[in-house]
């Protein structure tokens, strides 16, 4: 019977500790087509897993489909993320694959085209085999986003592209209501939704360092081919 790996329970336990309130941000590293590294902060939204396979967890985060990371992931789906829970003094480092799910059909002006799922991305492939409704999940998460967050997907170009002055920002929407009423809000909501993409991260190895216990502990979890996880104690 497949079961949830212990590292997911450890993350959830750390997250639910009041001393880690708000520690839902991790730093995600990618490499681009020239093998240059890039790293940025992202918000952890949830864990998910294929039906009946809690042993194949994925982390759910989101992005603007026009951001550079999306092109980097097209060139190389490998990612590593580092998550520091300061309250309990836990560091989790997760490495594996990331998969971007843009609006369906993808907007021609976003950089994204559906990337093939890597052969050894067992969780993503299992979701695909189960005919997982990626678009429904994308819209479900979009629906939960605040008006301010929605406005961030209405910026007129790819995040990171140059602007002449901060004055330009005054023209951009600052709020896109969840239930748009005016024509303007409806147009903005449509644009925000089209630029909003899911980012699913499938870990295949997890390195957990516990600095909150003395002596410190370190455990390395590695996924086996059948989806189970091995645990190796290591020197911190
Ligand atoms: C606290 C914090 C949380 C963030 N969360 C996200 C996020 O969930 N998704 C995202 O795409 N960018 C997020 N960003 C912005 C990214 O760090 C980054 O600036 C942006 O996505 C562009 O990244 P890229 O150029 O590497 O694609 C966040 C930034 C901060 C400071």
PDB file of C-alpha atoms and ligand atoms in Angstrom:
ATOM      1  CA  UNK A   1       0.000   0.000   0.000  1.00  0.00           C
ATOM      2  CA  UNK A   2       1.699   3.276  -1.078  1.00  0.00           C
ATOM      3  CA  UNK A   3       2.101   5.758   1.765  1.00  0.00           C
ATOM      4  CA  UNK A   4       3.045   9.409   2.201  1.00  0.00           C
ATOM      5  CA  UNK A   5       6.830   9.763   2.512  1.00  0.00           C
ATOM      6  CA  UNK A   6       8.080  10.879   5.900  1.00  0.00           C
ATOM      7  CA  UNK A   7       9.610  14.061   4.456  1.00  0.00           C
ATOM      8  CA  UNK A   8       6.121  15.344   3.446  1.00  0.00           C
ATOM      9  CA  UNK A   9       4.944  14.775   7.010  1.00  0.00           C
ATOM     10  CA  UNK A  10       8.061  16.550   8.296  1.00  0.00           C
ATOM     11  CA  UNK A  11       7.381  19.591   6.080  1.00  0.00           C
ATOM     12  CA  UNK A  12       3.711  19.705   7.046  1.00  0.00           C
ATOM     13  CA  UNK A  13       4.611  19.365  10.735  1.00  0.00           C
ATOM     14  CA  UNK A  14       7.137  22.201  10.453  1.00  0.00           C
ATOM     15  CA  UNK A  15       4.635  24.375   8.544  1.00  0.00           C
ATOM     16  CA  UNK A  16       1.953  23.842  11.168  1.00  0.00           C
ATOM     17  CA  UNK A  17       4.301  24.869  13.988  1.00  0.00           C
ATOM     18  CA  UNK A  18       3.296  28.416  15.064  1.00  0.00           C
ATOM     19  CA  UNK A  19       6.981  29.414  15.119  1.00  0.00           C
ATOM     20  CA  UNK A  20       7.045  28.913  11.334  1.00  0.00           C
ATOM     21  CA  UNK A  21       3.980  31.051  10.617  1.00  0.00           C
ATOM     22  CA  UNK A  22       4.281  32.511   7.098  1.00  0.00           C
ATOM     23  CA  UNK A  23       7.217  30.276   6.124  1.00  0.00           C
ATOM     24  CA  UNK A  24       5.504  29.223   2.924  1.00  0.00           C
ATOM     25  CA  UNK A  25       8.208  30.693   0.678  1.00  0.00           C
ATOM     26  CA  UNK A  26      10.976  28.637  -0.878  1.00  0.00           C
ATOM     27  CA  UNK A  27      13.729  29.436  -3.329  1.00  0.00           C
ATOM     28  CA  UNK A  28      13.582  27.509  -6.584  1.00  0.00           C
ATOM     29  CA  UNK A  29      16.683  27.060  -8.748  1.00  0.00           C
ATOM     30  CA  UNK A  30      16.632  26.319 -12.466  1.00  0.00           C
ATOM     31  CA  UNK A  31      19.335  26.182 -15.133  1.00  0.00           C
ATOM     32  CA  UNK A  32      18.960  27.770 -18.552  1.00  0.00           C
ATOM     33  CA  UNK A  33      19.914  26.484 -22.005  1.00  0.00           C
ATOM     34  CA  UNK A  34      23.508  27.634 -21.381  1.00  0.00           C
ATOM     35  CA  UNK A  35      23.677  25.861 -18.006  1.00  0.00           C
ATOM     36  CA  UNK A  36      23.646  29.160 -16.098  1.00  0.00           C
ATOM     37  CA  UNK A  37      21.853  28.896 -12.731  1.00  0.00           C
ATOM     38  CA  UNK A  38      18.870  31.075 -11.752  1.00  0.00           C
ATOM     39  CA  UNK A  39      17.056  31.196  -8.426  1.00  0.00           C
ATOM     40  CA  UNK A  40      13.958  32.976  -7.170  1.00  0.00           C
ATOM     41  CA  UNK A  41      11.437  32.912  -4.324  1.00  0.00           C
ATOM     42  CA  UNK A  42       8.048  31.284  -4.828  1.00  0.00           C
ATOM     43  CA  UNK A  43       4.983  30.664  -2.678  1.00  0.00           C
ATOM     44  CA  UNK A  44       4.161  27.084  -1.708  1.00  0.00           C
ATOM     45  CA  UNK A  45       0.451  26.629  -2.421  1.00  0.00           C
ATOM     46  CA  UNK A  46      -0.188  22.966  -1.633  1.00  0.00           C
ATOM     47  CA  UNK A  47       0.918  19.379  -1.933  1.00  0.00           C
ATOM     48  CA  UNK A  48      -0.904  17.123  -4.350  1.00  0.00           C
ATOM     49  CA  UNK A  49      -0.449  13.558  -5.627  1.00  0.00           C
ATOM     50  CA  UNK A  50      -1.933  11.206  -8.234  1.00  0.00           C
ATOM     51  CA  UNK A  51      -5.055   9.279  -7.148  1.00  0.00           C
ATOM     52  CA  UNK A  52      -4.079   6.374  -4.906  1.00  0.00           C
ATOM     53  CA  UNK A  53      -0.372   7.346  -4.970  1.00  0.00           C
ATOM     54  CA  UNK A  54       0.443   9.385  -1.850  1.00  0.00           C
ATOM     55  CA  UNK A  55       4.012   8.099  -2.319  1.00  0.00           C
ATOM     56  CA  UNK A  56       4.321  10.371  -5.378  1.00  0.00           C
ATOM     57  CA  UNK A  57       3.867  13.867  -3.911  1.00  0.00           C
ATOM     58  CA  UNK A  58       4.158  17.056  -5.936  1.00  0.00           C
ATOM     59  CA  UNK A  59       4.402  20.642  -4.745  1.00  0.00           C
ATOM     60  CA  UNK A  60       2.075  23.137  -6.278  1.00  0.00           C
ATOM     61  CA  UNK A  61       3.166  26.705  -6.916  1.00  0.00           C
ATOM     62  CA  UNK A  62       2.231  29.170  -9.635  1.00  0.00           C
ATOM     63  CA  UNK A  63       3.773  31.683 -11.989  1.00  0.00           C
ATOM     64  CA  UNK A  64       3.228  34.056 -14.873  1.00  0.00           C
ATOM     65  CA  UNK A  65       3.601  31.985 -18.069  1.00  0.00           C
ATOM     66  CA  UNK A  66       5.710  34.796 -19.555  1.00  0.00           C
ATOM     67  CA  UNK A  67       8.482  34.686 -16.915  1.00  0.00           C
ATOM     68  CA  UNK A  68      12.027  33.636 -17.860  1.00  0.00           C
ATOM     69  CA  UNK A  69      11.869  30.575 -15.598  1.00  0.00           C
ATOM     70  CA  UNK A  70       9.276  29.067 -17.959  1.00  0.00           C
ATOM     71  CA  UNK A  71      11.717  29.156 -20.886  1.00  0.00           C
ATOM     72  CA  UNK A  72      14.483  27.848 -18.636  1.00  0.00           C
ATOM     73  CA  UNK A  73      12.286  24.889 -17.695  1.00  0.00           C
ATOM     74  CA  UNK A  74      11.584  24.195 -21.350  1.00  0.00           C
ATOM     75  CA  UNK A  75      15.336  23.892 -21.882  1.00  0.00           C
ATOM     76  CA  UNK A  76      15.847  21.829 -18.722  1.00  0.00           C
ATOM     77  CA  UNK A  77      13.084  20.628 -16.358  1.00  0.00           C
ATOM     78  CA  UNK A  78      15.528  19.981 -13.486  1.00  0.00           C
ATOM     79  CA  UNK A  79      14.954  22.092 -10.364  1.00  0.00           C
ATOM     80  CA  UNK A  80      16.144  22.245  -6.793  1.00  0.00           C
ATOM     81  CA  UNK A  81      14.409  24.202  -4.081  1.00  0.00           C
ATOM     82  CA  UNK A  82      15.615  25.222  -0.649  1.00  0.00           C
ATOM     83  CA  UNK A  83      13.129  25.835   2.148  1.00  0.00           C
ATOM     84  CA  UNK A  84      14.309  27.241   5.469  1.00  0.00           C
ATOM     85  CA  UNK A  85      11.881  27.032   8.373  1.00  0.00           C
ATOM     86  CA  UNK A  86      13.477  29.414  10.801  1.00  0.00           C
ATOM     87  CA  UNK A  87      11.189  28.698  13.777  1.00  0.00           C
ATOM     88  CA  UNK A  88      11.972  24.999  13.992  1.00  0.00           C
ATOM     89  CA  UNK A  89      15.413  25.349  12.341  1.00  0.00           C
ATOM     90  CA  UNK A  90      14.685  22.882   9.558  1.00  0.00           C
ATOM     91  CA  UNK A  91      16.149  23.084   6.074  1.00  0.00           C
ATOM     92  CA  UNK A  92      14.495  21.055   3.328  1.00  0.00           C
ATOM     93  CA  UNK A  93      16.189  20.794  -0.060  1.00  0.00           C
ATOM     94  CA  UNK A  94      14.094  19.112  -2.718  1.00  0.00           C
ATOM     95  CA  UNK A  95      15.365  18.231  -6.164  1.00  0.00           C
ATOM     96  CA  UNK A  96      13.505  16.823  -9.126  1.00  0.00           C
ATOM     97  CA  UNK A  97      11.492  18.120 -12.059  1.00  0.00           C
ATOM     98  CA  UNK A  98       9.197  21.078 -12.616  1.00  0.00           C
ATOM     99  CA  UNK A  99       6.335  21.133 -15.077  1.00  0.00           C
ATOM    100  CA  UNK A 100       4.509  24.263 -16.179  1.00  0.00           C
ATOM    101  CA  UNK A 101       0.793  24.140 -16.920  1.00  0.00           C
ATOM    102  CA  UNK A 102      -0.271  27.262 -18.829  1.00  0.00           C
ATOM    103  CA  UNK A 103      -3.792  28.241 -19.898  1.00  0.00           C
ATOM    104  CA  UNK A 104      -5.236  25.768 -22.347  1.00  0.00           C
ATOM    105  CA  UNK A 105      -4.910  26.413 -25.238  1.00  0.00           C
ATOM    106  CA  UNK A 106      -1.630  28.247 -24.574  1.00  0.00           C
ATOM    107  CA  UNK A 107      -1.620  31.921 -25.510  1.00  0.00           C
ATOM    108  CA  UNK A 108       0.527  32.568 -28.587  1.00  0.00           C
ATOM    109  CA  UNK A 109       2.159  35.550 -26.864  1.00  0.00           C
ATOM    110  CA  UNK A 110       3.350  33.564 -23.842  1.00  0.00           C
ATOM    111  CA  UNK A 111       6.741  31.926 -24.103  1.00  0.00           C
ATOM    112  CA  UNK A 112       5.337  28.574 -23.143  1.00  0.00           C
ATOM    113  CA  UNK A 113       4.514  25.579 -25.243  1.00  0.00           C
ATOM    114  CA  UNK A 114       3.524  22.383 -23.474  1.00  0.00           C
ATOM    115  CA  UNK A 115       6.787  20.660 -22.550  1.00  0.00           C
ATOM    116  CA  UNK A 116       6.936  16.872 -22.706  1.00  0.00           C
ATOM    117  CA  UNK A 117       6.966  15.226 -19.288  1.00  0.00           C
ATOM    118  CA  UNK A 118      10.394  13.661 -18.574  1.00  0.00           C
ATOM    119  CA  UNK A 119      10.420   9.837 -18.764  1.00  0.00           C
ATOM    120  CA  UNK A 120      11.450   9.426 -15.113  1.00  0.00           C
ATOM    121  CA  UNK A 121       8.941  11.961 -13.750  1.00  0.00           C
ATOM    122  CA  UNK A 122       6.786   9.181 -12.340  1.00  0.00           C
ATOM    123  CA  UNK A 123       4.311  11.401 -10.483  1.00  0.00           C
ATOM    124  CA  UNK A 124       3.674  13.688 -13.477  1.00  0.00           C
ATOM    125  CA  UNK A 125       3.392  10.697 -15.810  1.00  0.00           C
ATOM    126  CA  UNK A 126       0.940   9.000 -13.425  1.00  0.00           C
ATOM    127  CA  UNK A 127      -1.195  12.159 -13.320  1.00  0.00           C
ATOM    128  CA  UNK A 128      -1.173  12.221 -17.114  1.00  0.00           C
ATOM    129  CA  UNK A 129      -2.112   8.512 -17.313  1.00  0.00           C
ATOM    130  CA  UNK A 130      -5.001   9.211 -14.916  1.00  0.00           C
ATOM    131  CA  UNK A 131      -6.189  11.965 -17.331  1.00  0.00           C
ATOM    132  CA  UNK A 132      -5.629  14.583 -14.643  1.00  0.00           C
ATOM    133  CA  UNK A 133      -7.554  17.748 -15.522  1.00  0.00           C
ATOM    134  CA  UNK A 134      -4.660  20.230 -15.528  1.00  0.00           C
ATOM    135  CA  UNK A 135      -6.843  23.112 -16.724  1.00  0.00           C
ATOM    136  CA  UNK A 136      -9.430  22.562 -13.954  1.00  0.00           C
ATOM    137  CA  UNK A 137      -6.651  22.567 -11.341  1.00  0.00           C
ATOM    138  CA  UNK A 138      -5.172  25.730 -12.851  1.00  0.00           C
ATOM    139  CA  UNK A 139      -8.532  27.509 -12.732  1.00  0.00           C
ATOM    140  CA  UNK A 140      -9.212  26.253  -9.186  1.00  0.00           C
ATOM    141  CA  UNK A 141      -5.957  27.782  -7.954  1.00  0.00           C
ATOM    142  CA  UNK A 142      -6.513  30.976  -9.940  1.00  0.00           C
ATOM    143  CA  UNK A 143      -9.937  31.354  -8.319  1.00  0.00           C
ATOM    144  CA  UNK A 144      -8.286  31.364  -4.872  1.00  0.00           C
ATOM    145  CA  UNK A 145      -5.939  34.231  -5.737  1.00  0.00           C
ATOM    146  CA  UNK A 146      -6.493  37.672  -4.200  1.00  0.00           C
ATOM    147  CA  UNK A 147      -7.482  40.681  -6.364  1.00  0.00           C
ATOM    148  CA  UNK A 148      -3.976  42.122  -5.896  1.00  0.00           C
ATOM    149  CA  UNK A 149      -2.274  38.905  -6.988  1.00  0.00           C
ATOM    150  CA  UNK A 150      -4.542  38.666 -10.047  1.00  0.00           C
ATOM    151  CA  UNK A 151      -3.508  42.167 -11.043  1.00  0.00           C
ATOM    152  CA  UNK A 152       0.129  41.004 -11.095  1.00  0.00           C
ATOM    153  CA  UNK A 153      -0.681  38.811 -14.127  1.00  0.00           C
ATOM    154  CA  UNK A 154      -2.062  41.832 -16.001  1.00  0.00           C
ATOM    155  CA  UNK A 155       1.250  43.613 -16.409  1.00  0.00           C
ATOM    156  CA  UNK A 156       1.690  44.577 -20.089  1.00  0.00           C
ATOM    157  CA  UNK A 157       4.792  42.473 -20.787  1.00  0.00           C
ATOM    158  CA  UNK A 158       6.941  39.628 -19.517  1.00  0.00           C
ATOM    159  CA  UNK A 159       8.113  40.145 -15.912  1.00  0.00           C
ATOM    160  CA  UNK A 160      11.709  41.329 -16.133  1.00  0.00           C
ATOM    161  CA  UNK A 161      11.250  43.301 -19.363  1.00  0.00           C
ATOM    162  CA  UNK A 162      12.382  46.931 -19.261  1.00  0.00           C
ATOM    163  CA  UNK A 163      10.153  49.921 -18.436  1.00  0.00           C
ATOM    164  CA  UNK A 164      11.005  53.603 -18.875  1.00  0.00           C
ATOM    165  CA  UNK A 165       9.760  54.855 -15.499  1.00  0.00           C
ATOM    166  CA  UNK A 166       7.651  53.830 -12.508  1.00  0.00           C
ATOM    167  CA  UNK A 167       5.042  56.304 -13.808  1.00  0.00           C
ATOM    168  CA  UNK A 168       3.978  53.617 -16.325  1.00  0.00           C
ATOM    169  CA  UNK A 169       2.740  51.446 -13.464  1.00  0.00           C
ATOM    170  CA  UNK A 170       0.000  53.953 -12.681  1.00  0.00           C
ATOM    171  CA  UNK A 171      -1.777  52.773 -15.837  1.00  0.00           C
ATOM    172  CA  UNK A 172      -1.782  49.113 -14.758  1.00  0.00           C
ATOM    173  CA  UNK A 173      -4.647  47.541 -12.812  1.00  0.00           C
ATOM    174  CA  UNK A 174      -3.884  47.127  -9.119  1.00  0.00           C
ATOM    175  CA  UNK A 175      -6.924  44.963  -8.268  1.00  0.00           C
ATOM    176  CA  UNK A 176      -8.725  42.374 -10.361  1.00  0.00           C
ATOM    177  CA  UNK A 177     -11.843  41.260  -8.423  1.00  0.00           C
ATOM    178  CA  UNK A 178     -12.700  37.578  -8.105  1.00  0.00           C
ATOM    179  CA  UNK A 179     -16.207  38.367  -9.370  1.00  0.00           C
ATOM    180  CA  UNK A 180     -15.550  41.000 -12.072  1.00  0.00           C
ATOM    181  CA  UNK A 181     -18.568  43.216 -12.814  1.00  0.00           C
ATOM    182  CA  UNK A 182     -17.375  45.986 -15.135  1.00  0.00           C
ATOM    183  CA  UNK A 183     -16.174  45.378 -18.709  1.00  0.00           C
ATOM    184  CA  UNK A 184     -12.724  46.613 -17.656  1.00  0.00           C
ATOM    185  CA  UNK A 185     -12.523  44.130 -14.767  1.00  0.00           C
ATOM    186  CA  UNK A 186     -13.753  41.291 -17.013  1.00  0.00           C
ATOM    187  CA  UNK A 187     -11.083  42.084 -19.612  1.00  0.00           C
ATOM    188  CA  UNK A 188      -8.394  42.201 -16.904  1.00  0.00           C
ATOM    189  CA  UNK A 189      -9.610  38.957 -15.314  1.00  0.00           C
ATOM    190  CA  UNK A 190      -9.372  37.231 -18.681  1.00  0.00           C
ATOM    191  CA  UNK A 191      -5.853  38.497 -19.253  1.00  0.00           C
ATOM    192  CA  UNK A 192      -4.751  37.514 -15.739  1.00  0.00           C
ATOM    193  CA  UNK A 193      -6.171  34.022 -16.161  1.00  0.00           C
ATOM    194  CA  UNK A 194      -4.451  33.551 -19.520  1.00  0.00           C
ATOM    195  CA  UNK A 195      -1.073  34.491 -18.075  1.00  0.00           C
ATOM    196  CA  UNK A 196      -1.508  32.445 -14.907  1.00  0.00           C
ATOM    197  CA  UNK A 197       0.300  29.097 -14.968  1.00  0.00           C
ATOM    198  CA  UNK A 198       0.595  26.220 -12.538  1.00  0.00           C
ATOM    199  CA  UNK A 199       4.061  25.037 -11.659  1.00  0.00           C
ATOM    200  CA  UNK A 200       4.222  21.472 -10.379  1.00  0.00           C
ATOM    201  CA  UNK A 201       7.405  20.325  -8.711  1.00  0.00           C
ATOM    202  CA  UNK A 202       8.073  16.590  -8.490  1.00  0.00           C
ATOM    203  CA  UNK A 203      10.834  15.785  -6.006  1.00  0.00           C
ATOM    204  CA  UNK A 204      12.957  12.678  -6.492  1.00  0.00           C
ATOM    205  CA  UNK A 205      15.350  13.419  -3.676  1.00  0.00           C
ATOM    206  CA  UNK A 206      14.952  15.340  -0.421  1.00  0.00           C
ATOM    207  CA  UNK A 207      17.651  16.445   1.988  1.00  0.00           C
ATOM    208  CA  UNK A 208      16.346  17.365   5.453  1.00  0.00           C
ATOM    209  CA  UNK A 209      18.687  19.059   7.909  1.00  0.00           C
ATOM    210  CA  UNK A 210      17.443  19.500  11.477  1.00  0.00           C
ATOM    211  CA  UNK A 211      19.366  22.224  13.299  1.00  0.00           C
ATOM    212  CA  UNK A 212      16.718  22.389  16.047  1.00  0.00           C
ATOM    213  CA  UNK A 213      18.023  19.181  17.667  1.00  0.00           C
ATOM    214  CA  UNK A 214      21.415  18.631  19.243  1.00  0.00           C
ATOM    215  CA  UNK A 215      23.374  16.964  17.826  1.00  0.00           C
ATOM    216  CA  UNK A 216      22.043  18.143  14.463  1.00  0.00           C
ATOM    217  CA  UNK A 217      20.495  15.582  12.153  1.00  0.00           C
ATOM    218  CA  UNK A 218      20.418  15.085   8.427  1.00  0.00           C
ATOM    219  CA  UNK A 219      18.324  12.598   6.473  1.00  0.00           C
ATOM    220  CA  UNK A 220      18.461  12.053   2.726  1.00  0.00           C
ATOM    221  CA  UNK A 221      15.362  10.577   1.085  1.00  0.00           C
ATOM    222  CA  UNK A 222      15.710   9.113  -2.406  1.00  0.00           C
ATOM    223  CA  UNK A 223      12.848   7.888  -4.540  1.00  0.00           C
ATOM    224  CA  UNK A 224      13.118   4.345  -5.870  1.00  0.00           C
ATOM    225  CA  UNK A 225      11.949   3.369  -9.333  1.00  0.00           C
ATOM    226  CA  UNK A 226       8.762   1.810  -7.895  1.00  0.00           C
ATOM    227  CA  UNK A 227       7.876   5.108  -6.174  1.00  0.00           C
ATOM    228  CA  UNK A 228       8.888   4.078  -2.633  1.00  0.00           C
ATOM    229  CA  UNK A 229      11.461   6.143  -0.727  1.00  0.00           C
ATOM    230  CA  UNK A 230      14.718   5.108   0.897  1.00  0.00           C
ATOM    231  CA  UNK A 231      16.048   7.038   3.897  1.00  0.00           C
ATOM    232  CA  UNK A 232      19.736   7.499   4.582  1.00  0.00           C
ATOM    233  CA  UNK A 233      21.032   9.169   7.737  1.00  0.00           C
ATOM    234  CA  UNK A 234      23.938  11.470   6.907  1.00  0.00           C
ATOM    235  CA  UNK A 235      26.520  13.723   8.515  1.00  0.00           C
ATOM    236  CA  UNK A 236      24.852  17.143   8.877  1.00  0.00           C
TER     237      UNK A 236
HETATM  238  C1  LIG B   1       8.230  36.501  -1.217  1.00  0.00           C
HETATM  239  C2  LIG B   1       8.130  36.308  -2.706  1.00  0.00           C
HETATM  240  C3  LIG B   1       7.265  35.365  -3.211  1.00  0.00           C
HETATM  241  C4  LIG B   1       7.178  35.156  -4.594  1.00  0.00           C
HETATM  242  N1  LIG B   1       6.353  34.189  -5.089  1.00  0.00           N
HETATM  243  C5  LIG B   1       6.342  33.935  -6.419  1.00  0.00           C
HETATM  244  C6  LIG B   1       5.573  32.842  -6.944  1.00  0.00           C
HETATM  245  O1  LIG B   1       4.884  32.101  -6.235  1.00  0.00           O
HETATM  246  N2  LIG B   1       5.628  32.630  -8.282  1.00  0.00           N
HETATM  247  C7  LIG B   1       6.392  33.409  -9.115  1.00  0.00           C
HETATM  248  O2  LIG B   1       6.412  33.154 -10.316  1.00  0.00           O
HETATM  249  N3  LIG B   1       7.126  34.430  -8.660  1.00  0.00           N
HETATM  250  C8  LIG B   1       7.124  34.700  -7.325  1.00  0.00           C
HETATM  251  N4  LIG B   1       7.878  35.730  -6.841  1.00  0.00           N
HETATM  252  C9  LIG B   1       8.673  36.538  -7.796  1.00  0.00           C
HETATM  253  C10 LIG B   1       9.903  35.728  -8.188  1.00  0.00           C
HETATM  254  O3  LIG B   1      10.776  35.620  -7.079  1.00  0.00           O
HETATM  255  C11 LIG B   1      10.610  36.305  -9.404  1.00  0.00           C
HETATM  256  O4  LIG B   1      11.027  37.618  -9.149  1.00  0.00           O
HETATM  257  C12 LIG B   1       9.711  36.282 -10.638  1.00  0.00           C
HETATM  258  O5  LIG B   1       8.900  35.112 -10.676  1.00  0.00           O
HETATM  259  C13 LIG B   1      10.561  36.280 -11.904  1.00  0.00           C
HETATM  260  O6  LIG B   1      11.385  35.139 -11.871  1.00  0.00           O
HETATM  261  P1  LIG B   1      12.201  34.608 -13.126  1.00  0.00           P
HETATM  262  O7  LIG B   1      12.714  35.839 -13.819  1.00  0.00           O
HETATM  263  O8  LIG B   1      13.285  33.793 -12.546  1.00  0.00           O
HETATM  264  O9  LIG B   1      11.255  33.808 -13.962  1.00  0.00           O
HETATM  265  C14 LIG B   1       7.968  35.947  -5.469  1.00  0.00           C
HETATM  266  C15 LIG B   1       8.850  36.896  -4.938  1.00  0.00           C
HETATM  267  C16 LIG B   1       8.922  37.081  -3.581  1.00  0.00           C
HETATM  268  C17 LIG B   1       9.893  38.121  -3.050  1.00  0.00           C
END
